[in-house]
Amino acid sequence: MKTLKILSLLSITAFFLACDSDDDAASPGTIDLEATSINFSIIKDDDFTGTATITGTVTNIGDANFNSSNGQQAIHLYQRNLGAPAPGDLVGTINFTTLAAGETLTIDYSRPWNSSSPAEGEFPPDYQIVIDYDPDIFIDGNNNNDDENLTNNDLTVSGSEINDLFRN
């Protein structure tokens, strides 16, 4: 009789261990928004001047869709001139609420550029793209807006690459 009780208890335990927990079923997968790149393009007026466009890209490199509410996240693009405090001047913002797995968002900023001037040619500004979250996003009860990796949420690139475009 004792052996039968023990076997019954072990069978019931094995059954419950084999079942998926509710937490696993509710898990949204991996959400990982990444500041992927900053690219530059120019439209020349002459050999030294023109309009430079700075394009920042954010990608959901995770396998689950990001879904959130208005005002809880934004993409910011900054321009930081030599000697200015970080992060610099905000030159663009995109508010968003969704970003599907594998999908990208871009932010553009265009400005006049003079590759022969000290401010752009000799000491070009840096550009930084930042994914910015509301401080309470991880405690809002929505697992579909929790970024798994915060270490890849900003990227800084030197504007010296714009000068290279004028030379080529």
JSON list of N, CA, C and O in Angstrom, two decimals, residues 117-138:
[
{"chain": "A", "resi": 117, "resn": "SER", "atom": "N", "xyz": [34.99, 74.42, -43.61]},
{"chain": "A", "resi": 117, "resn": "SER", "atom": "CA", "xyz": [34.92, 75.27, -42.41]},
{"chain": "A", "resi": 117, "resn": "SER", "atom": "C", "xyz": [35.50, 74.53, -41.21]},
{"chain": "A", "resi": 117, "resn": "SER", "atom": "O", "xyz": [35.51, 73.31, -41.16]},
{"chain": "A", "resi": 118, "resn": "PRO", "atom": "N", "xyz": [35.98, 75.28, -40.20]},
{"chain": "A", "resi": 118, "resn": "PRO", "atom": "CA", "xyz": [36.48, 74.61, -38.99]},
{"chain": "A", "resi": 118, "resn": "PRO", "atom": "C", "xyz": [35.38, 73.82, -38.26]},
{"chain": "A", "resi": 118, "resn": "PRO", "atom": "O", "xyz": [35.64, 72.74, -37.75]},
{"chain": "A", "resi": 119, "resn": "ALA", "atom": "N", "xyz": [34.15, 74.33, -38.23]},
{"chain": "A", "resi": 119, "resn": "ALA", "atom": "CA", "xyz": [33.08, 73.70, -37.46]},
{"chain": "A", "resi": 119, "resn": "ALA", "atom": "C", "xyz": [32.65, 72.35, -38.04]},
{"chain": "A", "resi": 119, "resn": "ALA", "atom": "O", "xyz": [32.21, 71.47, -37.30]},
{"chain": "A", "resi": 120, "resn": "GLU", "atom": "N", "xyz": [32.73, 72.18, -39.35]},
{"chain": "A", "resi": 120, "resn": "GLU", "atom": "CA", "xyz": [32.35, 70.91, -39.96]},
{"chain": "A", "resi": 120, "resn": "GLU", "atom": "C", "xyz": [33.54, 70.16, -40.53]},
{"chain": "A", "resi": 120, "resn": "GLU", "atom": "O", "xyz": [33.66, 68.95, -40.37]},
{"chain": "A", "resi": 121, "resn": "GLY", "atom": "N", "xyz": [34.43, 70.88, -41.22]},
{"chain": "A", "resi": 121, "resn": "GLY", "atom": "CA", "xyz": [35.55, 70.22, -41.89]},
{"chain": "A", "resi": 121, "resn": "GLY", "atom": "C", "xyz": [36.64, 69.76, -40.94]},
{"chain": "A", "resi": 121, "resn": "GLY", "atom": "O", "xyz": [37.07, 68.61, -40.99]},
{"chain": "A", "resi": 122, "resn": "GLU", "atom": "N", "xyz": [37.09, 70.67, -40.08]},
{"chain": "A", "resi": 122, "resn": "GLU", "atom": "CA", "xyz": [38.19, 70.32, -39.19]},
{"chain": "A", "resi": 122, "resn": "GLU", "atom": "C", "xyz": [37.73, 69.63, -37.91]},
{"chain": "A", "resi": 122, "resn": "GLU", "atom": "O", "xyz": [38.36, 68.70, -37.42]},
{"chain": "A", "resi": 123, "resn": "PHE", "atom": "N", "xyz": [36.62, 70.08, -37.35]},
{"chain": "A", "resi": 123, "resn": "PHE", "atom": "CA", "xyz": [36.09, 69.53, -36.10]},
{"chain": "A", "resi": 123, "resn": "PHE", "atom": "C", "xyz": [34.61, 69.17, -36.28]},
{"chain": "A", "resi": 123, "resn": "PHE", "atom": "O", "xyz": [33.73, 69.83, -35.71]},
{"chain": "A", "resi": 124, "resn": "PRO", "atom": "N", "xyz": [34.32, 68.15, -37.05]},
{"chain": "A", "resi": 124, "resn": "PRO", "atom": "CA", "xyz": [32.93, 67.81, -37.32]},
{"chain": "A", "resi": 124, "resn": "PRO", "atom": "C", "xyz": [32.22, 67.31, -36.06]},
{"chain": "A", "resi": 124, "resn": "PRO", "atom": "O", "xyz": [32.85, 66.72, -35.17]},
{"chain": "A", "resi": 125, "resn": "PRO", "atom": "N", "xyz": [30.92, 67.53, -35.97]},
{"chain": "A", "resi": 125, "resn": "PRO", "atom": "CA", "xyz": [30.18, 67.04, -34.81]},
{"chain": "A", "resi": 125, "resn": "PRO", "atom": "C", "xyz": [30.02, 65.52, -34.86]},
{"chain": "A", "resi": 125, "resn": "PRO", "atom": "O", "xyz": [30.16, 64.89, -35.90]},
{"chain": "A", "resi": 126, "resn": "ASP", "atom": "N", "xyz": [29.72, 64.96, -33.70]},
{"chain": "A", "resi": 126, "resn": "ASP", "atom": "CA", "xyz": [29.32, 63.56, -33.60]},
{"chain": "A", "resi": 126, "resn": "ASP", "atom": "C", "xyz": [27.81, 63.50, -33.66]},
{"chain": "A", "resi": 126, "resn": "ASP", "atom": "O", "xyz": [27.12, 64.44, -33.26]},
{"chain": "A", "resi": 127, "resn": "TYR", "atom": "N", "xyz": [27.29, 62.37, -34.12]},
{"chain": "A", "resi": 127, "resn": "TYR", "atom": "CA", "xyz": [25.85, 62.13, -34.15]},
{"chain": "A", "resi": 127, "resn": "TYR", "atom": "C", "xyz": [25.56, 60.87, -33.33]},
{"chain": "A", "resi": 127, "resn": "TYR", "atom": "O", "xyz": [26.28, 59.87, -33.44]},
{"chain": "A", "resi": 128, "resn": "GLN", "atom": "N", "xyz": [24.52, 60.95, -32.52]},
{"chain": "A", "resi": 128, "resn": "GLN", "atom": "CA", "xyz": [24.16, 59.84, -31.65]},
{"chain": "A", "resi": 128, "resn": "GLN", "atom": "C", "xyz": [22.66, 59.55, -31.78]},
{"chain": "A", "resi": 128, "resn": "GLN", "atom": "O", "xyz": [21.84, 60.47, -31.71]},
{"chain": "A", "resi": 129, "resn": "ILE", "atom": "N", "xyz": [22.34, 58.27, -31.95]},
{"chain": "A", "resi": 129, "resn": "ILE", "atom": "CA", "xyz": [20.95, 57.83, -31.93]},
{"chain": "A", "resi": 129, "resn": "ILE", "atom": "C", "xyz": [20.74, 57.07, -30.62]},
{"chain": "A", "resi": 129, "resn": "ILE", "atom": "O", "xyz": [21.60, 56.28, -30.21]},
{"chain": "A", "resi": 130, "resn": "VAL", "atom": "N", "xyz": [19.61, 57.36, -29.96]},
{"chain": "A", "resi": 130, "resn": "VAL", "atom": "CA", "xyz": [19.32, 56.78, -28.65]},
{"chain": "A", "resi": 130, "resn": "VAL", "atom": "C", "xyz": [17.87, 56.30, -28.62]},
{"chain": "A", "resi": 130, "resn": "VAL", "atom": "O", "xyz": [16.97, 57.05, -29.02]},
{"chain": "A", "resi": 131, "resn": "ILE", "atom": "N", "xyz": [17.67, 55.08, -28.14]},
{"chain": "A", "resi": 131, "resn": "ILE", "atom": "CA", "xyz": [16.32, 54.60, -27.85]},
{"chain": "A", "resi": 131, "resn": "ILE", "atom": "C", "xyz": [16.06, 54.96, -26.40]},
{"chain": "A", "resi": 131, "resn": "ILE", "atom": "O", "xyz": [16.78, 54.51, -25.50]},
{"chain": "A", "resi": 132, "resn": "ASP", "atom": "N", "xyz": [15.05, 55.78, -26.17]},
{"chain": "A", "resi": 132, "resn": "ASP", "atom": "CA", "xyz": [14.77, 56.30, -24.83]},
{"chain": "A", "resi": 132, "resn": "ASP", "atom": "C", "xyz": [13.44, 55.74, -24.33]},
{"chain": "A", "resi": 132, "resn": "ASP", "atom": "O", "xyz": [12.43, 55.84, -25.01]},
{"chain": "A", "resi": 133, "resn": "TYR", "atom": "N", "xyz": [13.47, 55.14, -23.14]},
{"chain": "A", "resi": 133, "resn": "TYR", "atom": "CA", "xyz": [12.27, 54.56, -22.54]},
{"chain": "A", "resi": 133, "resn": "TYR", "atom": "C", "xyz": [11.83, 55.34, -21.32]},
{"chain": "A", "resi": 133, "resn": "TYR", "atom": "O", "xyz": [12.66, 55.89, -20.59]},
{"chain": "A", "resi": 134, "resn": "ASP", "atom": "N", "xyz": [10.53, 55.34, -21.08]},
{"chain": "A", "resi": 134, "resn": "ASP", "atom": "CA", "xyz": [9.97, 55.85, -19.84]},
{"chain": "A", "resi": 134, "resn": "ASP", "atom": "C", "xyz": [10.61, 55.08, -18.68]},
{"chain": "A", "resi": 134, "resn": "ASP", "atom": "O", "xyz": [10.79, 53.86, -18.78]},
{"chain": "A", "resi": 135, "resn": "PRO", "atom": "N", "xyz": [10.97, 55.74, -17.58]},
{"chain": "A", "resi": 135, "resn": "PRO", "atom": "CA", "xyz": [11.62, 55.03, -16.48]},
{"chain": "A", "resi": 135, "resn": "PRO", "atom": "C", "xyz": [10.80, 53.88, -15.90]},
{"chain": "A", "resi": 135, "resn": "PRO", "atom": "O", "xyz": [11.36, 52.95, -15.32]},
{"chain": "A", "resi": 136, "resn": "ASP", "atom": "N", "xyz": [9.48, 53.93, -16.05]},
{"chain": "A", "resi": 136, "resn": "ASP", "atom": "CA", "xyz": [8.61, 52.89, -15.47]},
{"chain": "A", "resi": 136, "resn": "ASP", "atom": "C", "xyz": [8.20, 51.82, -16.46]},
{"chain": "A", "resi": 136, "resn": "ASP", "atom": "O", "xyz": [7.32, 51.01, -16.16]},
{"chain": "A", "resi": 137, "resn": "ILE", "atom": "N", "xyz": [8.83, 51.75, -17.62]},
{"chain": "A", "resi": 137, "resn": "ILE", "atom": "CA", "xyz": [8.38, 50.82, -18.66]},
{"chain": "A", "resi": 137, "resn": "ILE", "atom": "C", "xyz": [8.48, 49.36, -18.22]},
{"chain": "A", "resi": 137, "resn": "ILE", "atom": "O", "xyz": [7.67, 48.54, -18.63]},
{"chain": "A", "resi": 138, "resn": "PHE", "atom": "N", "xyz": [9.44, 49.02, -17.38]},
{"chain": "A", "resi": 138, "resn": "PHE", "atom": "CA", "xyz": [9.61, 47.63, -16.96]},
{"chain": "A", "resi": 138, "resn": "PHE", "atom": "C", "xyz": [8.65, 47.22, -15.85]},
{"chain": "A", "resi": 138, "resn": "PHE", "atom": "O", "xyz": [8.57, 46.04, -15.52]}
]
